[in-house]
mmCIF file of C-alpha atoms in Angstrom:
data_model
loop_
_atom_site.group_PDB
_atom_site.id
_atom_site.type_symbol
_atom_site.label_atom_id
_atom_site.label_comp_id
_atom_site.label_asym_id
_atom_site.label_seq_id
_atom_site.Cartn_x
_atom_site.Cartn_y
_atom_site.Cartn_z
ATOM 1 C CA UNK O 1 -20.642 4.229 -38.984
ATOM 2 C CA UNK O 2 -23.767 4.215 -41.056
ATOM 3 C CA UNK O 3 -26.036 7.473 -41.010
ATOM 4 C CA UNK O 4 -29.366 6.516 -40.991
ATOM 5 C CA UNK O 5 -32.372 8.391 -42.009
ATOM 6 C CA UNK O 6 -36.126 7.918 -42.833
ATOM 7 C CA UNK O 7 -37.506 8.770 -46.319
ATOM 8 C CA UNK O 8 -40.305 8.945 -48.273
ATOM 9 C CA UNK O 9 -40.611 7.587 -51.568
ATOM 10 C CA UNK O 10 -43.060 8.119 -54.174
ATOM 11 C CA UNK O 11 -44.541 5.091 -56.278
ATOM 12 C CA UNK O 12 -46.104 5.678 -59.913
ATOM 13 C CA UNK O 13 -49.782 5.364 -58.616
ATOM 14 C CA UNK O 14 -49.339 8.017 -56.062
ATOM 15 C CA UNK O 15 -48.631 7.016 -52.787
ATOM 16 C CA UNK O 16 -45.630 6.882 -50.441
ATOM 17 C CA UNK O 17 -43.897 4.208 -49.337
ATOM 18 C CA UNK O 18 -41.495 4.918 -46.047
ATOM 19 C CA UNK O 19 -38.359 3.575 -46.087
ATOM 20 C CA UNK O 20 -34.754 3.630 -44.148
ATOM 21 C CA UNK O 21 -31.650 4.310 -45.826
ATOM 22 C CA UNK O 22 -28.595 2.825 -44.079
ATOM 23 C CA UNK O 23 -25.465 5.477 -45.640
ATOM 24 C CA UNK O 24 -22.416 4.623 -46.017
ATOM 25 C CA UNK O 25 -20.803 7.668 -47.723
ATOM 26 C CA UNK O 26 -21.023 8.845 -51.082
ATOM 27 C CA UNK O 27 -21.358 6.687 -54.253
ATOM 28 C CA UNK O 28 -21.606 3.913 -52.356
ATOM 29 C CA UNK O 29 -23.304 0.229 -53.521
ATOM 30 C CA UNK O 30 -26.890 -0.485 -51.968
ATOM 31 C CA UNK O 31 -28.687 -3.081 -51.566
ATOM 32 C CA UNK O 32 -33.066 -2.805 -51.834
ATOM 33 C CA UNK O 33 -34.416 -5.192 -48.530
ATOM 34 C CA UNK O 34 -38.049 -5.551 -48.637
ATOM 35 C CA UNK O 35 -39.703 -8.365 -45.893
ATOM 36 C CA UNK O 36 -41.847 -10.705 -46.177
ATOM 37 C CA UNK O 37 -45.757 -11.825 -46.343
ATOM 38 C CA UNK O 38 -46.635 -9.841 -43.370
ATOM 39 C CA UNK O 39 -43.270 -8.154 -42.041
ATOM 40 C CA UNK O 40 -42.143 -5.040 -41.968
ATOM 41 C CA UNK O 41 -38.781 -2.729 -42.616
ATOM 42 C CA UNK O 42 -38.064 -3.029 -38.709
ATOM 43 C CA UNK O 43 -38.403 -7.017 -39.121
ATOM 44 C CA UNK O 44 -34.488 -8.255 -38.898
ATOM 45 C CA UNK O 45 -33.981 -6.123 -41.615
ATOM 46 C CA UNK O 46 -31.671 -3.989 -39.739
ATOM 47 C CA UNK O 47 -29.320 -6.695 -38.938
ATOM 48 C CA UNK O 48 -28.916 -7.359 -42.595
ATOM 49 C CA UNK O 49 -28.333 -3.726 -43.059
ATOM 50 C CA UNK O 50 -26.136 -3.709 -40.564
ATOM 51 C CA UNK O 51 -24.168 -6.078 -41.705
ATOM 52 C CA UNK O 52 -23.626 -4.705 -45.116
ATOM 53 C CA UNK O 53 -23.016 -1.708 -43.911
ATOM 54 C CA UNK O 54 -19.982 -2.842 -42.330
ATOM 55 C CA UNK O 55 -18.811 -4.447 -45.887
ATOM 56 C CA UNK O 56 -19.036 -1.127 -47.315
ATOM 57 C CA UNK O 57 -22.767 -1.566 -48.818
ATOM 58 C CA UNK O 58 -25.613 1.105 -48.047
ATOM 59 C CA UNK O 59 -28.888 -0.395 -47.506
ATOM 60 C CA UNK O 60 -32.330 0.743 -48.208
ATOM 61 C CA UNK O 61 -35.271 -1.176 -46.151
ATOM 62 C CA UNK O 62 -38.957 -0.003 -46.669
ATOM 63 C CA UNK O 63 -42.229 -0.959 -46.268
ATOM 64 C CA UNK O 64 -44.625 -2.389 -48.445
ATOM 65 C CA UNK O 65 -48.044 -0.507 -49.584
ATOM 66 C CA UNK O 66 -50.794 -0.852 -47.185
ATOM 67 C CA UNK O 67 -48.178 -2.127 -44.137
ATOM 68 C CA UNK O 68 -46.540 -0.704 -41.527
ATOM 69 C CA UNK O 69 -45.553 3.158 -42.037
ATOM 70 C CA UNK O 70 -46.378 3.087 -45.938
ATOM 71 C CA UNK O 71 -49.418 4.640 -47.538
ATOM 72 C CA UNK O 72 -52.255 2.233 -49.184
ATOM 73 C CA UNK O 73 -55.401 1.307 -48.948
ATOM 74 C CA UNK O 74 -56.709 -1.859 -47.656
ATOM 75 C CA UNK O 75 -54.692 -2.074 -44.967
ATOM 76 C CA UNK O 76 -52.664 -5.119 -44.137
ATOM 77 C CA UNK O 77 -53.307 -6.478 -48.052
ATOM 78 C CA UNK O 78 -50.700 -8.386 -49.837
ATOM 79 C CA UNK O 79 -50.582 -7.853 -53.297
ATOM 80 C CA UNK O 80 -47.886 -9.130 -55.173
ATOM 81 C CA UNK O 81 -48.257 -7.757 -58.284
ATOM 82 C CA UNK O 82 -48.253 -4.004 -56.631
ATOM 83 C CA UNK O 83 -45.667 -5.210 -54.725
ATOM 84 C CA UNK O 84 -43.409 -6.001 -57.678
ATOM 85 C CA UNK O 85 -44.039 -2.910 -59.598
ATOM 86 C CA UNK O 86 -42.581 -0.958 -56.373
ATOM 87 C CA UNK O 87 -39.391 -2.411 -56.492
ATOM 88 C CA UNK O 88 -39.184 -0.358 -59.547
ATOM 89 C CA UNK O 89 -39.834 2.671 -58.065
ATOM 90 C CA UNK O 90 -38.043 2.151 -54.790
ATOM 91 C CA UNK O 91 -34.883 1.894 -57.510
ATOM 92 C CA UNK O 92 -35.881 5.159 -59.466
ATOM 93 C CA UNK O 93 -35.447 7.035 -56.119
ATOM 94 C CA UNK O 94 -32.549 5.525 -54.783
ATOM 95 C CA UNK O 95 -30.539 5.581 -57.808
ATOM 96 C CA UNK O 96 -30.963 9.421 -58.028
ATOM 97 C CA UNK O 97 -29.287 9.546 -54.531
ATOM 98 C CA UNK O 98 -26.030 11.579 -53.978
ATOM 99 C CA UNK O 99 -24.953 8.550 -51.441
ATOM 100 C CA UNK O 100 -25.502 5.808 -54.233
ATOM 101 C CA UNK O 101 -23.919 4.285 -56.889
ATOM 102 C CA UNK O 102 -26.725 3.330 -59.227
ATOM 103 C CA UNK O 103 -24.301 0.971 -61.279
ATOM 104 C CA UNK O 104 -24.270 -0.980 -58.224
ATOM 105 C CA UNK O 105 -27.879 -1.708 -56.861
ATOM 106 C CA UNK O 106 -29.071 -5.000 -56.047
ATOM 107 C CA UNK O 107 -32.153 -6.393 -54.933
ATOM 108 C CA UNK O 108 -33.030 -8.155 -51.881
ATOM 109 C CA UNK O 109 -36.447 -10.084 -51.091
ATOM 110 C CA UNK O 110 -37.064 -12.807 -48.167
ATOM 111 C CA UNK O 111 -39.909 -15.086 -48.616
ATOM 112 C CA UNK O 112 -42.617 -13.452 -50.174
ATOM 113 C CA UNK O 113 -40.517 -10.110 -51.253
ATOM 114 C CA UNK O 114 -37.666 -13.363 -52.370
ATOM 115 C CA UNK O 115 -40.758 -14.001 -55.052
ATOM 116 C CA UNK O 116 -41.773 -10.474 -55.623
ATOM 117 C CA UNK O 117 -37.783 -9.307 -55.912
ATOM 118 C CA UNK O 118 -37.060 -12.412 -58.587
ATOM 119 C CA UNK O 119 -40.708 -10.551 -60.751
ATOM 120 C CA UNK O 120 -38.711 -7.590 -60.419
ATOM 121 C CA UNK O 121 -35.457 -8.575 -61.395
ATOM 122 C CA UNK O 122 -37.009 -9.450 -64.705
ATOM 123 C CA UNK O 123 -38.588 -5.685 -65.111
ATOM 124 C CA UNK O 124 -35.377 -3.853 -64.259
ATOM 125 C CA UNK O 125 -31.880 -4.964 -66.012
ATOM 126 C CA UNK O 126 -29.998 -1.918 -64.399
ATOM 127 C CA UNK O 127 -29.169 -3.656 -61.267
ATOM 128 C CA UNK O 128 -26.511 -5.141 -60.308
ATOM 129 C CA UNK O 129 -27.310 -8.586 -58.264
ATOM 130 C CA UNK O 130 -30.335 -10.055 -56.824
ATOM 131 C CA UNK O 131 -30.448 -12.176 -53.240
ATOM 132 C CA UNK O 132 -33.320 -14.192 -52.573
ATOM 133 C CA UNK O 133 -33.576 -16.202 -49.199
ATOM 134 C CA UNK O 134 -36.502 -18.921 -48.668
ATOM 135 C CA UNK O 135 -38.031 -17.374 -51.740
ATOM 136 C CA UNK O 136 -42.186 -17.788 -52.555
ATOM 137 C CA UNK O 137 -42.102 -19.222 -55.845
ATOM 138 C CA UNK O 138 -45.357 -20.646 -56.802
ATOM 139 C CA UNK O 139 -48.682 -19.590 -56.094
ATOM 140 C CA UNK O 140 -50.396 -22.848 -58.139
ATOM 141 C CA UNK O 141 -48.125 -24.990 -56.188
ATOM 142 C CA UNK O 142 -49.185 -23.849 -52.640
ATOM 143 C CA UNK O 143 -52.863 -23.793 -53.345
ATOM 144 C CA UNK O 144 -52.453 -27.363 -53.740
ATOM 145 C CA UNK O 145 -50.805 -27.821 -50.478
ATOM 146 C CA UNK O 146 -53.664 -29.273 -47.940
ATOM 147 C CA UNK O 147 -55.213 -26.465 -45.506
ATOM 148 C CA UNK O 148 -55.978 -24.068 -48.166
ATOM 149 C CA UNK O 149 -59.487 -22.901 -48.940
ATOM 150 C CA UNK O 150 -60.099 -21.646 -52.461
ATOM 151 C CA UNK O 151 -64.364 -21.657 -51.213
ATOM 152 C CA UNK O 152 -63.631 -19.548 -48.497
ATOM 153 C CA UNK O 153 -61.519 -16.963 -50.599
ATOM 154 C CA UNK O 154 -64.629 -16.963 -53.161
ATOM 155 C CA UNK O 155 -67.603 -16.942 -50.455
ATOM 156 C CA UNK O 156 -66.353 -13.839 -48.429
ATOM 157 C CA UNK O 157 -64.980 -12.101 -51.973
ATOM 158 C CA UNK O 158 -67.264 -8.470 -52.005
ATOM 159 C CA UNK O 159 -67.255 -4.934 -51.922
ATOM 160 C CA UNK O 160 -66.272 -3.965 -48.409
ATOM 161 C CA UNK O 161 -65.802 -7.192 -47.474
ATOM 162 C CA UNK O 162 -63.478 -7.034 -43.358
ATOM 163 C CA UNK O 163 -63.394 -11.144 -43.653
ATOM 164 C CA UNK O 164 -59.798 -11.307 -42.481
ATOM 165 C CA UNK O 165 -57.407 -14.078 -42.397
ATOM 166 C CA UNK O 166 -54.576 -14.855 -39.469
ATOM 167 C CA UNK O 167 -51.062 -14.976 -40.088
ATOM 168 C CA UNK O 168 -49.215 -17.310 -37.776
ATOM 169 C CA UNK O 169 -50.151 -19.735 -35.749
ATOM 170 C CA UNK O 170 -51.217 -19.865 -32.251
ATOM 171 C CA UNK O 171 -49.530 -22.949 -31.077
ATOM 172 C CA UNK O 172 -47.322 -25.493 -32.874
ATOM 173 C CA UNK O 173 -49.727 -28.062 -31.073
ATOM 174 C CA UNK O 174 -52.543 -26.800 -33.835
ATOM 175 C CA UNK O 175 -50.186 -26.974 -36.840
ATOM 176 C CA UNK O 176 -49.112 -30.497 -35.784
ATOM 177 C CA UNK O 177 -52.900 -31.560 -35.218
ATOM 178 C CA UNK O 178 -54.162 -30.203 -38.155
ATOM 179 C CA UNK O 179 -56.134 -27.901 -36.772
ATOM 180 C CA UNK O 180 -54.523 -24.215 -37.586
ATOM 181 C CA UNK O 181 -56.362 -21.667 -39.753
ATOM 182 C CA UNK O 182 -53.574 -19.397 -40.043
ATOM 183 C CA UNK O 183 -51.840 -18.306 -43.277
ATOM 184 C CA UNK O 184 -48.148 -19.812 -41.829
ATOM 185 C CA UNK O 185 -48.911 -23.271 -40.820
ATOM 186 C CA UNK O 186 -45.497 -23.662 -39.246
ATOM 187 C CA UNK O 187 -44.116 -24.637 -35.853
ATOM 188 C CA UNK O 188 -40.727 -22.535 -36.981
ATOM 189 C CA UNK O 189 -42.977 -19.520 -36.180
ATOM 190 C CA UNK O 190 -43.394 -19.994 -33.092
ATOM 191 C CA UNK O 191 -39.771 -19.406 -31.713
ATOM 192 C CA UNK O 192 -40.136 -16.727 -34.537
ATOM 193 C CA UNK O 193 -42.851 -14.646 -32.767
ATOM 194 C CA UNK O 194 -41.145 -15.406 -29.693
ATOM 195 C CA UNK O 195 -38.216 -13.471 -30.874
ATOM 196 C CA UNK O 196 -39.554 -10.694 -32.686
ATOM 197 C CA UNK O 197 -41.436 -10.233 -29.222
ATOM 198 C CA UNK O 198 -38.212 -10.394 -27.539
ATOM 199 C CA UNK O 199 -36.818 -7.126 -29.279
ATOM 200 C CA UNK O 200 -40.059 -5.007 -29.072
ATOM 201 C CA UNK O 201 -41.159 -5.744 -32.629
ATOM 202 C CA UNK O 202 -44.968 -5.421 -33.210
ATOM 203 C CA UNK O 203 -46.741 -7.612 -35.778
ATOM 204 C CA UNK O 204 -49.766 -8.165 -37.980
ATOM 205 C CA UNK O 205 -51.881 -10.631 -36.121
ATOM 206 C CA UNK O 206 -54.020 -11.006 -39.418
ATOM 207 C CA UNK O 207 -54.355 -9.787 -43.412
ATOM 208 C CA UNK O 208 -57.013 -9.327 -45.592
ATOM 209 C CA UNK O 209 -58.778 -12.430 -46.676
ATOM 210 C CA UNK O 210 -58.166 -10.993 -50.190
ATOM 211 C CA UNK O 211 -54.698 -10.836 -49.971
ATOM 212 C CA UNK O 212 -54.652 -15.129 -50.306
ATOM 213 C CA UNK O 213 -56.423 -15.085 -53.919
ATOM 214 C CA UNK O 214 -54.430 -12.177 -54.888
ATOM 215 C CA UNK O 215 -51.111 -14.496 -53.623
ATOM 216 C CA UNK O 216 -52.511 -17.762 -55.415
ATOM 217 C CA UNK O 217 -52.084 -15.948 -58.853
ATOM 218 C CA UNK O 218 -48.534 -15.162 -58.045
ATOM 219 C CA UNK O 219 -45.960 -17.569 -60.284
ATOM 220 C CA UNK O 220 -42.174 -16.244 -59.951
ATOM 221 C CA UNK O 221 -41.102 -19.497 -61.346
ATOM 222 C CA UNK O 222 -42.733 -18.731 -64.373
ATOM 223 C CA UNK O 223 -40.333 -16.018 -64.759
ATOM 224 C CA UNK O 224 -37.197 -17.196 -62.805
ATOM 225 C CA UNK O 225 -35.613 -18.307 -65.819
ATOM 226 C CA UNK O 226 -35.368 -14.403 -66.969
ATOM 227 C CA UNK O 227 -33.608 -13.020 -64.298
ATOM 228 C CA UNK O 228 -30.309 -14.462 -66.162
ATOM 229 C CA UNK O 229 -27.940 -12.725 -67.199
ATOM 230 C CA UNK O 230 -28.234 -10.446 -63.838
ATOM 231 C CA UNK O 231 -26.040 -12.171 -60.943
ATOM 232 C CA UNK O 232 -28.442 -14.246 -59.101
ATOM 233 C CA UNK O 233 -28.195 -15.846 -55.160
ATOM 234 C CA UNK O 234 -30.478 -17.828 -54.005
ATOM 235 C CA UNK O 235 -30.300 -19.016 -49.947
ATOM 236 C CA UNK O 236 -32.890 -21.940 -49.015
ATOM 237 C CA UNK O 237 -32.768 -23.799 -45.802
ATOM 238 C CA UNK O 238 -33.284 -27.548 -46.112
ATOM 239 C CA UNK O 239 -35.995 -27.868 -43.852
ATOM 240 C CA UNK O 240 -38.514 -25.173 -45.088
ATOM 241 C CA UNK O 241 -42.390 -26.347 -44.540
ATOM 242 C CA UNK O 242 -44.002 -22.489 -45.686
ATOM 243 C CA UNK O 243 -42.357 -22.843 -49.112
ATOM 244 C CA UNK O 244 -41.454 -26.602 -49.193
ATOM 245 C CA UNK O 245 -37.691 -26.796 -49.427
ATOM 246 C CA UNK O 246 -38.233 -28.778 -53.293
ATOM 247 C CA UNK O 247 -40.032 -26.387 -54.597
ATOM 248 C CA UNK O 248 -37.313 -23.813 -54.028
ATOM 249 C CA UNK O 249 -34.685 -25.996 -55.794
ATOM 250 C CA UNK O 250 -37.413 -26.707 -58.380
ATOM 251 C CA UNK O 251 -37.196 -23.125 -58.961
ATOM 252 C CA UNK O 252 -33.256 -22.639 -58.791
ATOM 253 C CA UNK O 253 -33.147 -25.053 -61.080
ATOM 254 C CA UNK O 254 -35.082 -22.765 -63.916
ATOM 255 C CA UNK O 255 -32.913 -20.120 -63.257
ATOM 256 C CA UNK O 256 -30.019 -19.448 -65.549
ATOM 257 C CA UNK O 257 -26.246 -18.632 -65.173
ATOM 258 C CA UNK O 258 -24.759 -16.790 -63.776
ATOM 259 C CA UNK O 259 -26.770 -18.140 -60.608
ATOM 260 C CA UNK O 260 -25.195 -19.189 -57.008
ATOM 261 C CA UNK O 261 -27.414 -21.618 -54.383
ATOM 262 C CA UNK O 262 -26.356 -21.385 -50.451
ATOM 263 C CA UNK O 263 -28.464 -24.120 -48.733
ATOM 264 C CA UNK O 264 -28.821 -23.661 -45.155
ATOM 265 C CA UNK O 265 -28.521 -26.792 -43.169
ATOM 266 C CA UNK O 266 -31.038 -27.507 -40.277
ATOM 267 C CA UNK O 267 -32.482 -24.129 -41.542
ATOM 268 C CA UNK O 268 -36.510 -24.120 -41.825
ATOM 269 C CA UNK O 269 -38.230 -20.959 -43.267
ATOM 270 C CA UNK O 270 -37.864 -18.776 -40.171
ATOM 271 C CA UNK O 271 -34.516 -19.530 -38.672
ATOM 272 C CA UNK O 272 -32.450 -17.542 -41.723
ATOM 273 C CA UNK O 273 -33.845 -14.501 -39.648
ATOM 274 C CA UNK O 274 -31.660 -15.166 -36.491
ATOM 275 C CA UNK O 275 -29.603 -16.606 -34.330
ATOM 276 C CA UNK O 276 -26.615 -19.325 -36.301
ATOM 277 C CA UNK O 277 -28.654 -19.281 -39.588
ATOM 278 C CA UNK O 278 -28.756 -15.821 -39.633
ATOM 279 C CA UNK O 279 -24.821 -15.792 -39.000
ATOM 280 C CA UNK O 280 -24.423 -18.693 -42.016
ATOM 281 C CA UNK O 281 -26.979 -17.112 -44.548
ATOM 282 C CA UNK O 282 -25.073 -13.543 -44.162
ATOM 283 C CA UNK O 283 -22.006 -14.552 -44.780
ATOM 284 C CA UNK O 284 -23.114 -16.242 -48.197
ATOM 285 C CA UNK O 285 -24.470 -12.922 -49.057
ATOM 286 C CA UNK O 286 -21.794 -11.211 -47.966
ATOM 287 C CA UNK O 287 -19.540 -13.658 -50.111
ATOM 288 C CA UNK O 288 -21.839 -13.305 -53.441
ATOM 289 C CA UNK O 289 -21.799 -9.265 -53.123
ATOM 290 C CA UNK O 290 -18.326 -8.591 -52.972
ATOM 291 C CA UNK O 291 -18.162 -11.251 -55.955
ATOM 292 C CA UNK O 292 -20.327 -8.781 -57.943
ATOM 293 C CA UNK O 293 -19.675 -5.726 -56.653
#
């Protein structure tokens, strides 16, 4: 039985990020979970936990700055860069913990932490493993994907500027017409929604507008290739639209050994969350930790 407990952790620039640490007893493994573009530490993330928990791995799952219960100012930004540099910090405090063994830390980030974790696997060559499922990899690469507005992102850039983007979708009727504005044009987020609904999780309707040019200037595949010679698993479903399945395996490929690629079948970007894909993608994981660990 895990003991679970809230904490606060302290990044370099001041603030506090809040986290929850799953325990599994003393000088244990632990594994860093961070969510994605617009998620939060109550976002699945449990499950996960929960799961490697039961393998014998404690699990730390916080939020990012300027979401959910962390501290940071705009609220509801994504910036990657920030992001990344937390990772290290989130790893300074955990790795002083009487409950961890800090030989034994791995990193864990899911679609836009996947790309922000594989940034910081490059910074930080104490850990032991990194796990990345339906990983952002390329910022260049999805500003040339049709429905994104580089003149909007310029036009409504100034001081004080609320212009505010939304996050999912409305309808899959408006992402098959062409029609959706929001940031995940994606009929797998529908069902998503649905189920994050389902279990009383709340979510960010919409982000800062600035949050999209700070995400365009984000390359992880630029730096993939450095990650090596830390353990590396990467899980991609096979029918990702967010972060087109190819450019995932574009990005595997430009990682080095000693690297490990679970591809989940009939999997888009949302369905590794829950449900059978969950089941299939946390078995991999569990496979590739006790491989390392």
């Amino acid at each position: 039985m895990a003991k679970i407990e809230d904490v606060d952790i302290p990044t370099y620039d001041g603030l506090k990020l809040k986290g929850t640490f799953y325990s599994v007893g003393a000088k244990k493994p632990c594994i860093i979970l961070s969510s994605g573009f617009s998620g939060t530490r109550d976002h699945f993330l449990p499950d996960f936990a929960a799961r490697f928990n039961a393998a014998g791995y404690g699990a730390l799952a916080y939020d990012h700055r300027c979401w959910g219960d962390s501290e940071g100012l705009p609220r509801d930004e994504v910036d990657p860069m920030l992001q990344v540099r937390d990772y290290l910090d989130v790893f300074n405090y955990i790795a002083a913990h009487p409950d961890v063994d800090p030989s034994k830390i791995v990193y864990w980030g899911s679609s836009l932490s996947g790309g922000n974790a594989i940034c910081a696997a490059v910074m930080n060559r104490s850990i032991a493993g990194l796990i990345v499922q339906v990983p952002f990899v390329s910022g260049e690469a999805i500003s040339r994907l049709p429905g994104s507005s580089p003149d909007l992102l310029i036009s409504n850039r100034h001081p004080g500027s609320e212009a505010r983007a939304q996050v999912f979708p409305s309808s899959a009727e408006e992402v098959l017409n062409g029609t959706c504005k929001a940031v995940l044009k994606d009929c797998g987020a529908i069902p998503f929604m649905a189920e994050t609904t389902r279990r009383g999780m709340r979510y960010a309707e919409s982000c800062t507008l600035q949050s999209l040019t700070n995400i365009i200037l984000h390359e992880p595949m630029a730096y993939i290739h450095r990650v090596s010679p830390t353990p590396f698993l990467m899980v991609v479903g096979d029918r990702d639209v967010t972060i087109p399945t190819h450019l995932q395996l574009e990005a595997f490929e430009r990682a080095l050994q000693p690297k490990t690629l679970k591809i989940v079948k009939g999997a888009g970007h949302f369905e590794p969350y829950y449900g059978q894909s969950f089941e299939e993608n946390v078995a991999a994981q569990l496979e590739f930790l006790n491989g390392i660990l």
